[in-house]
Coordinates of C-alpha atoms in Angstrom, one line a residue:
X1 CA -52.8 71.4 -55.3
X2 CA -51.6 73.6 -52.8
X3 CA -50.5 77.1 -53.2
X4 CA -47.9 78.5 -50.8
X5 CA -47.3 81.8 -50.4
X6 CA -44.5 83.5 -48.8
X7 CA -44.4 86.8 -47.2
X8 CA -41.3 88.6 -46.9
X9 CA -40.7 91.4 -44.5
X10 CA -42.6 94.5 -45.3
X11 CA -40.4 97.7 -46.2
X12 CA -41.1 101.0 -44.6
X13 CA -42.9 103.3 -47.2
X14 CA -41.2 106.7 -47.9
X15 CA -42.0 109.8 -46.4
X16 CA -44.6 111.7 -48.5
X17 CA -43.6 114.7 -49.3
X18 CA -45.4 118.2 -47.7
X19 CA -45.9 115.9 -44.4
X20 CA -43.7 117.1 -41.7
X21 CA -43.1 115.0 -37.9
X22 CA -45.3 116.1 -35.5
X23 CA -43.7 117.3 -32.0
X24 CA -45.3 118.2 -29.0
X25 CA -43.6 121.7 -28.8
X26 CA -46.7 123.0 -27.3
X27 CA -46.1 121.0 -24.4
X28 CA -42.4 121.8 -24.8
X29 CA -43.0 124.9 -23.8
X30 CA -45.3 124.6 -21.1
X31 CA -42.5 122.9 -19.2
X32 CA -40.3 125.8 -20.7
X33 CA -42.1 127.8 -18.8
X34 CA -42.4 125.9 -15.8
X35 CA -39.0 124.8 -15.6
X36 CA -37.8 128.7 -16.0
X37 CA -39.7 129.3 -13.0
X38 CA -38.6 126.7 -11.2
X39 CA -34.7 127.9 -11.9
X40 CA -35.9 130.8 -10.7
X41 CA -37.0 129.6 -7.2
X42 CA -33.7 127.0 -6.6
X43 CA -31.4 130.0 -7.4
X44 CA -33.0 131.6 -4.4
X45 CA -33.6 128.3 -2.0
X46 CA -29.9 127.1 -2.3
X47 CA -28.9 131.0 -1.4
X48 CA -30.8 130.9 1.6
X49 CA -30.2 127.6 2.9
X50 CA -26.4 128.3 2.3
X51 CA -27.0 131.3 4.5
X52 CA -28.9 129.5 6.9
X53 CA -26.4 126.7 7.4
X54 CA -23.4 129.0 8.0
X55 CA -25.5 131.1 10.7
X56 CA -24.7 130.6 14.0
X57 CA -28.0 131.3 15.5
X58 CA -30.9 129.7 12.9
X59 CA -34.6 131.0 13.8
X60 CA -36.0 128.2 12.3
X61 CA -35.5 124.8 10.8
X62 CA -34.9 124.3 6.7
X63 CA -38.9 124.9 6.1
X64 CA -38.4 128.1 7.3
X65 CA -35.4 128.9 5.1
X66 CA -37.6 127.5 1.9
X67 CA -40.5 129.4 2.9
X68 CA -38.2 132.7 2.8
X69 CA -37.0 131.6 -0.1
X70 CA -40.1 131.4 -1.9
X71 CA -41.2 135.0 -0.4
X72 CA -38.4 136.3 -2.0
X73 CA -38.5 135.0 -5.5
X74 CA -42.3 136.6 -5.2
X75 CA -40.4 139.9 -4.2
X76 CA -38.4 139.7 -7.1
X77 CA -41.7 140.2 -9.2
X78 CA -42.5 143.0 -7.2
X79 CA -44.9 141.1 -4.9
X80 CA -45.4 143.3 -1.5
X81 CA -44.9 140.7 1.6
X82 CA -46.2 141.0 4.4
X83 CA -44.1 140.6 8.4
X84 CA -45.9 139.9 11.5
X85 CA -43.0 140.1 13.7
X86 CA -42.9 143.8 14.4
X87 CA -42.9 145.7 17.5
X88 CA -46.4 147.2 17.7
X89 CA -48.0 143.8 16.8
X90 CA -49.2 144.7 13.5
X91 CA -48.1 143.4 10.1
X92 CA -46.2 145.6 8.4
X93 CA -45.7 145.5 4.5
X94 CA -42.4 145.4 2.4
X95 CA -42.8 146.8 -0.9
X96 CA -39.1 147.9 -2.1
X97 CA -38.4 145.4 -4.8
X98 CA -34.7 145.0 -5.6
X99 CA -34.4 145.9 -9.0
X100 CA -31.0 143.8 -9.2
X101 CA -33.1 140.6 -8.4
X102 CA -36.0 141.2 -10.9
X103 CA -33.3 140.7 -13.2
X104 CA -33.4 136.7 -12.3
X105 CA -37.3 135.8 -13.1
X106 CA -37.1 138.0 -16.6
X107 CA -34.3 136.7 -17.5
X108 CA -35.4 133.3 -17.4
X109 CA -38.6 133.4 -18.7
X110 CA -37.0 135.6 -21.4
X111 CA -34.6 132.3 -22.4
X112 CA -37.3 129.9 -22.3
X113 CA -40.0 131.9 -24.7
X114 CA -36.8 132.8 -27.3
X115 CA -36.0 129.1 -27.0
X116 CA -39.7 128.1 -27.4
X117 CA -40.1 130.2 -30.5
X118 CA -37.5 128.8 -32.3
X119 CA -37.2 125.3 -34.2
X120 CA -33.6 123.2 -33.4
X121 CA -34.0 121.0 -36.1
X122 CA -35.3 121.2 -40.0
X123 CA -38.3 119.1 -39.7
X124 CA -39.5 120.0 -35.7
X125 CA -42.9 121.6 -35.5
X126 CA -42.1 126.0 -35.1
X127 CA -45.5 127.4 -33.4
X128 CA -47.0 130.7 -33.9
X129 CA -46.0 133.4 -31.8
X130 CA -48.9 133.5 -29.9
X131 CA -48.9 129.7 -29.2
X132 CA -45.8 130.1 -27.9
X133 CA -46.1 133.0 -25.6
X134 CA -49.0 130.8 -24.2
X135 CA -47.5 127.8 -23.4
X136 CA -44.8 129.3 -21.6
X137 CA -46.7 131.5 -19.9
X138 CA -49.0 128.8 -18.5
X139 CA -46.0 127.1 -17.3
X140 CA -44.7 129.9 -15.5
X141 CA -48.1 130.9 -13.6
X142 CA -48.6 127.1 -12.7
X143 CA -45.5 127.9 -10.5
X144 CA -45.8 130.6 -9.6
X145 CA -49.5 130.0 -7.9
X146 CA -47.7 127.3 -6.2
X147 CA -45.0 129.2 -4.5
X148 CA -47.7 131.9 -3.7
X149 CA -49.6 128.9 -2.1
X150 CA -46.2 127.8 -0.5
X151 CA -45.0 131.4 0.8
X152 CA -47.8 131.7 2.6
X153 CA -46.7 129.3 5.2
X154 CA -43.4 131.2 6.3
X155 CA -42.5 133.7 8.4
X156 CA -43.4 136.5 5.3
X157 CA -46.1 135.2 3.4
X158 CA -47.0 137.5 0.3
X159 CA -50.0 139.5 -0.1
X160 CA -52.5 137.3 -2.4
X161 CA -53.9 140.1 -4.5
X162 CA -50.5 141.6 -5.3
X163 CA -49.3 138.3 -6.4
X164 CA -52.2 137.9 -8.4
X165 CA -51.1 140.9 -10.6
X166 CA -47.5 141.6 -10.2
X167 CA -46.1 138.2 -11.4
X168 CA -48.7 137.9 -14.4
X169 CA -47.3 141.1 -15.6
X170 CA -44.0 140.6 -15.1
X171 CA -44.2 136.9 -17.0
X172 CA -46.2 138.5 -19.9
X173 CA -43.4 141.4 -20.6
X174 CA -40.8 138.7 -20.0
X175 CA -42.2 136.0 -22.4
X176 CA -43.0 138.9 -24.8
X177 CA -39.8 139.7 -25.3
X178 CA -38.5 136.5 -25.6
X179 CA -41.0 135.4 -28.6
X180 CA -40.3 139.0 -29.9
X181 CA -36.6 138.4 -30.2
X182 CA -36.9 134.4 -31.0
X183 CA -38.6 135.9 -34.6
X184 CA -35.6 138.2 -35.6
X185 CA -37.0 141.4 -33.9
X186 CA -39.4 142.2 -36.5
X187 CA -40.5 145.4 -36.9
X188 CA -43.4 144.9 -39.4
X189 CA -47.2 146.9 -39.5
X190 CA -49.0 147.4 -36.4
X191 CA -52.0 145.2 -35.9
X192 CA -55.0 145.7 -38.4
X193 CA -57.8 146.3 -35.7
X194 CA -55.6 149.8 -34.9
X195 CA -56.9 152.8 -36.8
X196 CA -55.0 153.7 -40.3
X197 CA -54.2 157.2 -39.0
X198 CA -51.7 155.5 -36.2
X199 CA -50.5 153.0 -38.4
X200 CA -49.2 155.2 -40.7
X201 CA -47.9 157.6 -38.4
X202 CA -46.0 154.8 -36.6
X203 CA -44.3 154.2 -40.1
X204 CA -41.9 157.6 -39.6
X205 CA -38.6 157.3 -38.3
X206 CA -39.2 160.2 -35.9
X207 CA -40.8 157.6 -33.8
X208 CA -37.8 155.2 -33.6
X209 CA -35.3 158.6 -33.4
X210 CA -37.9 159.9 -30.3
X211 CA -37.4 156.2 -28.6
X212 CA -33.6 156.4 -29.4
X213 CA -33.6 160.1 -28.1
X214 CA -35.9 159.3 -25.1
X215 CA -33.8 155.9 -24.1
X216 CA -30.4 158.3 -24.1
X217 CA -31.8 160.8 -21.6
X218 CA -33.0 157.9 -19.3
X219 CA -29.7 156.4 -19.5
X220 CA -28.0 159.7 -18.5
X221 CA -29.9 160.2 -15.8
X222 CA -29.2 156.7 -13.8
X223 CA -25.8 157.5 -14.9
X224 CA -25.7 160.8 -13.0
X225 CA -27.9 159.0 -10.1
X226 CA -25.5 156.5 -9.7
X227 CA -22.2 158.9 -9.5
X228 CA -24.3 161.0 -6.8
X229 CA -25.2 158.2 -4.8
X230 CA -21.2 157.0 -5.2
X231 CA -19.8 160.1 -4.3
X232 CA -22.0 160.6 -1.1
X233 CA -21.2 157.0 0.0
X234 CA -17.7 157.9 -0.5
X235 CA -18.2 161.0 1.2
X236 CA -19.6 159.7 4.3
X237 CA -17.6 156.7 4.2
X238 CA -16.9 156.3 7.8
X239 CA -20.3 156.2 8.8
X240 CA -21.2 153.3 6.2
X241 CA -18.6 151.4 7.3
X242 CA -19.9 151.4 11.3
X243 CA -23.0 150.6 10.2
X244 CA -22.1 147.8 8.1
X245 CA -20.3 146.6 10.8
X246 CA -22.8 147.2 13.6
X247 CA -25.6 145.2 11.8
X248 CA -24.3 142.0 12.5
X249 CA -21.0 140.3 13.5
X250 CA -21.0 137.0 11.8
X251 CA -19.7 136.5 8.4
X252 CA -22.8 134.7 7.1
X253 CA -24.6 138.1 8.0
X254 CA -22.3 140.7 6.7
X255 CA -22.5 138.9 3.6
X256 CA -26.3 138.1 3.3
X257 CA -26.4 142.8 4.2
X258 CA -23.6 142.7 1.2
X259 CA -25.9 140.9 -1.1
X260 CA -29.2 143.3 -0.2
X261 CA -26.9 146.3 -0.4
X262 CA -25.7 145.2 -3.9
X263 CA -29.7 144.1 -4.8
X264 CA -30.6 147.9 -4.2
X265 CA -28.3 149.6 -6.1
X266 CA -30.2 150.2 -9.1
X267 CA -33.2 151.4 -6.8
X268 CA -30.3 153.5 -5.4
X269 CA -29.7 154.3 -9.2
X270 CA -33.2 155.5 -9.7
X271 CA -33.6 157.5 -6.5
X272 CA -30.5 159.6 -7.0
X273 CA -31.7 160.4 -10.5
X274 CA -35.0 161.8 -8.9
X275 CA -32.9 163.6 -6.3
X276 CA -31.6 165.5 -9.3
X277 CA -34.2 166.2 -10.9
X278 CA -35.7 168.6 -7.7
X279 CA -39.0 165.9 -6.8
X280 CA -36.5 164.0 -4.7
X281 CA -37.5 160.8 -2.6
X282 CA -39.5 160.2 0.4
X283 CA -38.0 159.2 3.7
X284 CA -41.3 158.8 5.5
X285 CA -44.4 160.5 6.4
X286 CA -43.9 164.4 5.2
X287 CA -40.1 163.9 5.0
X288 CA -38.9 164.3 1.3
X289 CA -35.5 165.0 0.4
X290 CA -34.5 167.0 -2.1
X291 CA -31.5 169.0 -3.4
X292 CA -32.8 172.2 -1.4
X293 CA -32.8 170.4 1.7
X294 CA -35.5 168.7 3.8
X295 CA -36.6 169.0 7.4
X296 CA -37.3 166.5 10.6
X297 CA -36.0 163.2 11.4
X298 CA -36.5 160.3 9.2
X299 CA -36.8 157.2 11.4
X300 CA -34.8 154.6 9.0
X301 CA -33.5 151.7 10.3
X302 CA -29.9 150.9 9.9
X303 CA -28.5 150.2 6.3
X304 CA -25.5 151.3 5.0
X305 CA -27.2 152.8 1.9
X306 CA -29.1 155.3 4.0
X307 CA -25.9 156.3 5.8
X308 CA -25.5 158.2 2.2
X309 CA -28.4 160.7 2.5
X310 CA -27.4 163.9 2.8
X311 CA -27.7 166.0 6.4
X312 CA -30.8 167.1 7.5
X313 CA -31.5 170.9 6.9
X314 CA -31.4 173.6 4.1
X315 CA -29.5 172.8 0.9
X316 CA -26.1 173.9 0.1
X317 CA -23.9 174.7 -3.3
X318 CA -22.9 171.3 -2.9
X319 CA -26.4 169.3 -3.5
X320 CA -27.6 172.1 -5.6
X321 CA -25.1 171.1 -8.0
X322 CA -26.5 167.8 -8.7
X323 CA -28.8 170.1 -10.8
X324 CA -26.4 169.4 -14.1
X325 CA -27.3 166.1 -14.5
X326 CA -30.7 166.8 -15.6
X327 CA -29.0 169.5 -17.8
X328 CA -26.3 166.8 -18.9
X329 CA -29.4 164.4 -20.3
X330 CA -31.5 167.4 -21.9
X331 CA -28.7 167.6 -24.2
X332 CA -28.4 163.7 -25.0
X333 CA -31.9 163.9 -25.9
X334 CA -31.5 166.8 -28.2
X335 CA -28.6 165.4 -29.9
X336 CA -29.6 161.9 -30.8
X337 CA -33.1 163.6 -32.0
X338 CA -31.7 165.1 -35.2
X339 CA -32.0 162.9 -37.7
X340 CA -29.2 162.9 -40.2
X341 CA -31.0 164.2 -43.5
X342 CA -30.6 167.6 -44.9
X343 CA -34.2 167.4 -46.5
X344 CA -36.2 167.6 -43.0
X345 CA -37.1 171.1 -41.9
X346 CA -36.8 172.5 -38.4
X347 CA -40.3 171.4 -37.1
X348 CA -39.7 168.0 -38.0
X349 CA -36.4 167.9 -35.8
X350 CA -38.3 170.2 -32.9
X351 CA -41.1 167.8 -32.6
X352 CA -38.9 165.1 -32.8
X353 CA -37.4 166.4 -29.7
X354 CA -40.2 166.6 -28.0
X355 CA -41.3 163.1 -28.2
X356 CA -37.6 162.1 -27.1
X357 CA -38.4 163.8 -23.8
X358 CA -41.6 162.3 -23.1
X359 CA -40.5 159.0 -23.5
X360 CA -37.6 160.1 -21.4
X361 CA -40.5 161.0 -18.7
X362 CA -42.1 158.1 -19.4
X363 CA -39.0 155.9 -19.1
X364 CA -38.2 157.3 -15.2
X365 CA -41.9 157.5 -14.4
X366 CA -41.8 153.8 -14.6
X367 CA -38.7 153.0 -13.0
X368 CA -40.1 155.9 -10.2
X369 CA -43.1 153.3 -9.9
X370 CA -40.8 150.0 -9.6
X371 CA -38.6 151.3 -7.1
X372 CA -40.3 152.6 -4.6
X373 CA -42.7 150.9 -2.0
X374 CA -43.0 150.9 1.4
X375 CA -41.1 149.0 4.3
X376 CA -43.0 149.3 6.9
X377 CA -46.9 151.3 8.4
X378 CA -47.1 154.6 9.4
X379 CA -43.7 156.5 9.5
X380 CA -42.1 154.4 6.8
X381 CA -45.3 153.8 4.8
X382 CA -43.9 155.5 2.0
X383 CA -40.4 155.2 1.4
X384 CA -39.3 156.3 -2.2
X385 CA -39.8 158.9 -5.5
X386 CA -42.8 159.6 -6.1
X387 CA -43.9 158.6 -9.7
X388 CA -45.9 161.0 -11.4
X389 CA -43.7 164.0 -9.9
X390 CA -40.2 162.3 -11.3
X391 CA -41.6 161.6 -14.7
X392 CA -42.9 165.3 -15.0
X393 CA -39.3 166.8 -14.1
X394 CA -37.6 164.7 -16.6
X395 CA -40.3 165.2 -19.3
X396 CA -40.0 169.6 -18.5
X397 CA -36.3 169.3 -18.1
X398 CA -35.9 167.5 -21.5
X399 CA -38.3 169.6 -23.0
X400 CA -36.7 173.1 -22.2
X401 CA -33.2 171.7 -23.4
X402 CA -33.4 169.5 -25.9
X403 CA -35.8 171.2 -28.8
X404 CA -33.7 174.3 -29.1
X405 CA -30.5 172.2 -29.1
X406 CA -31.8 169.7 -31.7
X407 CA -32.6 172.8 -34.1
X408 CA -29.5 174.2 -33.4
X409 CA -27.6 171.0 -33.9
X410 CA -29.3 170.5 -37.2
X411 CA -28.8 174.0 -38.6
X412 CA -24.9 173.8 -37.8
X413 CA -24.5 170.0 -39.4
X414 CA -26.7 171.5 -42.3
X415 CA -25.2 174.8 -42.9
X416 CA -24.7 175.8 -46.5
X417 CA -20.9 175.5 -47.8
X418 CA -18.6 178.2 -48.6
X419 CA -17.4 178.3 -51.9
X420 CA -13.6 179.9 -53.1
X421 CA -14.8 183.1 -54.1
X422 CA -16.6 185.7 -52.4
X423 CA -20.0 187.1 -54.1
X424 CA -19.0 190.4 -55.6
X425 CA -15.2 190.1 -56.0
X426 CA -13.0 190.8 -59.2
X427 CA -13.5 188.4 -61.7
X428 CA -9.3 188.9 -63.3
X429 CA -8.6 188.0 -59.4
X430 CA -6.5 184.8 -59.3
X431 CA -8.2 181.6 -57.6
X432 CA -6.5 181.5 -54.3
X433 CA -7.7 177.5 -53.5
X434 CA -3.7 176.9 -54.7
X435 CA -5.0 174.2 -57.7
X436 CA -3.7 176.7 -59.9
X437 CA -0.3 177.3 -58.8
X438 CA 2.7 177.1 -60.6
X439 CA 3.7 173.4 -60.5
X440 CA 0.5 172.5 -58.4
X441 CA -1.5 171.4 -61.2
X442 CA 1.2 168.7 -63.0
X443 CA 2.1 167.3 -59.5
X444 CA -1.5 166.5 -59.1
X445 CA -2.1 165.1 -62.7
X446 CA 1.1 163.1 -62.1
X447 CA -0.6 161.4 -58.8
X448 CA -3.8 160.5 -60.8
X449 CA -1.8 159.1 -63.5
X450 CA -0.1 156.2 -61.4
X451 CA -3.2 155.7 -59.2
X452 CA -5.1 155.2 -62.3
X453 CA -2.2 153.2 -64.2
X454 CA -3.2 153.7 -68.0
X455 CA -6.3 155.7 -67.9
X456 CA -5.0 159.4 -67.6
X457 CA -2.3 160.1 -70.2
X458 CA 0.5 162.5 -69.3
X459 CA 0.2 166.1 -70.0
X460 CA 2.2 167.2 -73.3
X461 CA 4.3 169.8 -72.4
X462 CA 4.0 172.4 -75.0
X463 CA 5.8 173.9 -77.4
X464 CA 7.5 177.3 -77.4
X465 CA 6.8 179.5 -80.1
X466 CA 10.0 180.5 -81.5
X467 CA 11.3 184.2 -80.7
X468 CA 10.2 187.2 -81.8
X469 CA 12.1 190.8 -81.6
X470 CA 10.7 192.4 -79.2
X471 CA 8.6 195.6 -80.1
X472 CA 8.4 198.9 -77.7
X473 CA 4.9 198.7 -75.6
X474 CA 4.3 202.2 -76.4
X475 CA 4.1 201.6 -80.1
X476 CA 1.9 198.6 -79.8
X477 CA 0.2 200.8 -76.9
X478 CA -0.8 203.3 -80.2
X479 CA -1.4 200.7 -82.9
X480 CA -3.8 198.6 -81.5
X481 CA -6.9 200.1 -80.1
X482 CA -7.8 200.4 -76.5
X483 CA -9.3 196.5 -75.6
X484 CA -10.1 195.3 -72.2
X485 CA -7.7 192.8 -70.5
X486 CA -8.9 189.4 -70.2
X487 CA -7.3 186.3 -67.9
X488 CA -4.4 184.1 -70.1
X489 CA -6.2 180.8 -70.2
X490 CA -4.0 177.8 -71.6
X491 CA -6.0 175.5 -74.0
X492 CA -4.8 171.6 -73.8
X493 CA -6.5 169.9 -76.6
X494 CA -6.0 166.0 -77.8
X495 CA -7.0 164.2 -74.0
X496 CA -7.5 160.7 -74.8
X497 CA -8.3 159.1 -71.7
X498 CA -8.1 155.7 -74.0
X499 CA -5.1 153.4 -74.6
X500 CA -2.4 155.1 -76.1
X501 CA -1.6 154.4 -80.0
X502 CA 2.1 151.6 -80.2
X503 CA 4.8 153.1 -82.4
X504 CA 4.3 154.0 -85.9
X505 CA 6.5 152.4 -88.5
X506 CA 9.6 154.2 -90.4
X507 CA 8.1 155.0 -93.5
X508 CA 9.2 153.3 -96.6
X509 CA 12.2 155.7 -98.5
X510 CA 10.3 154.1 -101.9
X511 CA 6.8 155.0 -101.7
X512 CA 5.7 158.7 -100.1
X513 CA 5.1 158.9 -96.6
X514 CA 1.2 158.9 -95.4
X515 CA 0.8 161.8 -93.1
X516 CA -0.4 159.8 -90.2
X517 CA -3.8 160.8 -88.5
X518 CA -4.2 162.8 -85.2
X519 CA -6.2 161.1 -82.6
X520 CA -9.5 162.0 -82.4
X521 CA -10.3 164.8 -79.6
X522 CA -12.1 163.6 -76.3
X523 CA -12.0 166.5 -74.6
X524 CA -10.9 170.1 -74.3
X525 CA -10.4 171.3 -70.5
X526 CA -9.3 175.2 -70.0
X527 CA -6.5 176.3 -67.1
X528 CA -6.8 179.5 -65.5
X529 CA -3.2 180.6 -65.6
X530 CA -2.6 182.7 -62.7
X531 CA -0.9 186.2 -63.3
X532 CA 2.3 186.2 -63.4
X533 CA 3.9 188.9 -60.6
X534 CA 4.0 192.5 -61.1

């Protein structure tokens, strides 16, 4: 006997349930990273080979032009870079980051942590935050080693140990971000490994009112740096122009000075805001300029930005002027720091305040730091505000304004209410808030009756007693004894905020008519009537 057996095809076996698909997101993000970084670098190598192409006199061949290009996307992370080709022989450093293009780099690696941190479909793998923020980061660094490496071939290599901080730090705020917004902006407990004294004190919104407060006053202040360093550009607009056009006469190069001019307006942003605030900025060795003037003779190279700078010499009413703008964001801080709750006392709001205007110090003692940097040795060594100085004046400036506005604000917005009637005054006076007027008061029950269709009945009018002969005052004067006025008050009785009762029946001529009932009372309200004219 023999014994076949057939075997069919074999059907897949259903998913079990709790067991997800496994994706390689962790490696998904490491070329997140990577690839932001890499963005990052063509952006800038297509700019510069564009410019390089369209110049009429190229100083070196393509490599060259990528080379530059990878110096300046290390720039962009504030990276100091170093040129040999200087007069004296000796290399000289360039440490003025354009703020404008440190946009590019966070920006990126912002997109690719958010997009990291977040699942596209149901069943992908989501990884932990902190997975997440180091996978991308690893990406990014393994770049950015590489065009460190690179860079270092071209005509402005980059200075290894400020590589080997600056873009780290800029990658880890960037990717923090990113993670920190890809999980809904949380704002849960702090860490447990913090002490419980600073976790709950974190918990009070005076904190989130004192960043509010604090982010205001920064923003006012590169607003009022960037309309003084507008209105001094257009007030020595002939001399910007000439040396915009004396740079260079090639369209390629008037545009690439565009670009840098455009790069450096938020450092522009930054130092006019310091100008205000009295530290100023440095042009040089010993040369500071501030609103009260400042002495010698900067040597600055030719930029149209620096055509803006006021004259050399002793201040005038003009520049001291710019004085307001720290006075301007003293009271931004003071008005976003009162918190709108008539429960916190005056200390609450005054401290609040306070913090406001030290993050507000902190804020531009930071962007102090990032725009600044120096362009050159000796002379031109330091070119910039100086940090600690410009986040002092914005943190005593802010002080001295914004506490005693934020108490004033809050005792005007909470001020007790006044009533009708005046403490003290006669009690037969009529009410003069004009509710009780004649007319006034059946005008406004009308309107709540056909807003409210059914619910508010109409007023009975009521009914006048018949007449009665009248009798002299001075005989009543004798009869009755000697009582003390009191206010005629009108009684309205049988309210019934209820459905009204249908129409009763005719009674029937053959049986006696049943009395019918009065609705029941709901409510009794009592009118002042006012008196009526002497």
């Amino acid at each position: 006997m023999t014994q076949v057996t057939e075997r069919g095809t074999r059907l897949p076996t259903a998913p079990r349930a709790g067991v997800r698909r496994r994706s390689p997101a962790a490696a998904a993000c490491v070329v997140g990273g990577a690839v932001a970084a890499g963005l990052g670098l063509g952006f800038l190598a297509v700019l510069v080979i564009v410019l390089w192409i369209s110049s009429p006199y190229p100083d070196s061949g393509p490599g060259g032009a990528l080379h530059l290009a990878a110096g300046l996307w290390l720039l962009a992370h504030g990276t100091e870079l170093l040129r040999y080709e200087t007069l004296s022989g000796v290399p000289a450093p360039v440490g003025v980051t354009p703020l404008l293009l440190v946009a590019l780099p966070v920006l990126l690696m912002r997109r690719a942590a958010r997009l990291g941190g977040a699942g596209d479909e149901e069943d992908e793998e989501v990884l932990p935050a902190s997975a997440v923020f180091s996978a991308v980061l690893c990406g990014y660094l393994a770049v950015g080693t590489f065009a460190t490496v690179y860079a270092a071939g071209g005509p402005m290599p980059a200075d290894p140990i400020s590589a080997a901080w600056h873009v780290p730090l800029v990658a880890v705020l960037a990717a923090a971000g990113g993670v920190w917004g890809a999980k809904g902006r949380p704002l849960g407990p702090l860490p447990n490994w913090l002490p419980g004294g600073v976790r709950r004190g974190f918990v009070r919104p005076r904190y989130a009112l004192a960043l509010r407060a604090g982010a205001g006053g920064a923003l006012v202040l590169l607003g009022g740096g960037a309309l003084l360093v507008g209105a001094s550009l257009a007030w020595h607009g002939a001399q910007v122009q000439a040396s915009f056009l004396s740079l260079t006469g090639v369209w390629s190069g008037r545009f690439a000075v565009l670009l840098l001019a455009i790069a450096l307006i938020p450092n522009a942003m930054v130092w006019g805001a310091a100008y205000a605030l009295g530290p100023g900025f440095a042009l040089g060795a010993e040369v500071t300029a501030t609103p009260l003037g400042f002495a010698g003779a900067p040597a600055l190279p030719r930029f149209p930005l620096l055509e803006a700078l006021p004259a050399a010499g002793p201040g005038t009413p003009l520049t001291w002027a710019a004085a307001g703008v720290p006075v301007v964001a003293g009271l931004a801080v003071g008005w976003f720091a009162v918190r709108r709750a008539r429960e916190v006392s005056y200390g609450e709001t005054a401290l609040t305040a306070a913090l406001g205007a030290l993050v507000c110090g902190l804020a531009m003692a930071g962007l102090a730091a990032v725009s600044a940097g120096p362009l050159g040795s000796r002379r031109l060594a330091e070119f910039g505000p100086v940090w600690w100085a410009t986040g002092a004046a914005a943190f005593a400036w802010t002080l001295v304004l914004a506490v005693p506005v934020a108490v004033g604000v809050h005792a005007w917005r909470y001020r007790p209410a006044e009533g009708p009637v005046a403490v003290g005054a006669d009690a037969d006076a009529p009410v003069g808030d004009g509710w009780h007027d004649s007319g006034v008061r059946e005008l406004r029950w009308e309107a709540m009756r056909k807003a409210s269709g059914t619910l508010v009945p109409e007023i009975v009018p009521e009914r006048v007693p018949p007449a009665v002969a009248a009798v002299p005052a001075a005989v009543v004067a004798a009869a009755a004894p000697a009582v003390r006025a009191r206010r005629a008050v009108t009684v309205v009785a049988g309210l019934d905020l209820g459905p009204r009762p249908g129409p009763v029946a005719p009674p029937v001529p053959v049986a006696p008519p049943v009395p019918p009932v009065p609705p029941p009372v709901t409510g009794v309200r009592v009118l002042a009537r006012r008196k009526p004219p002497a």
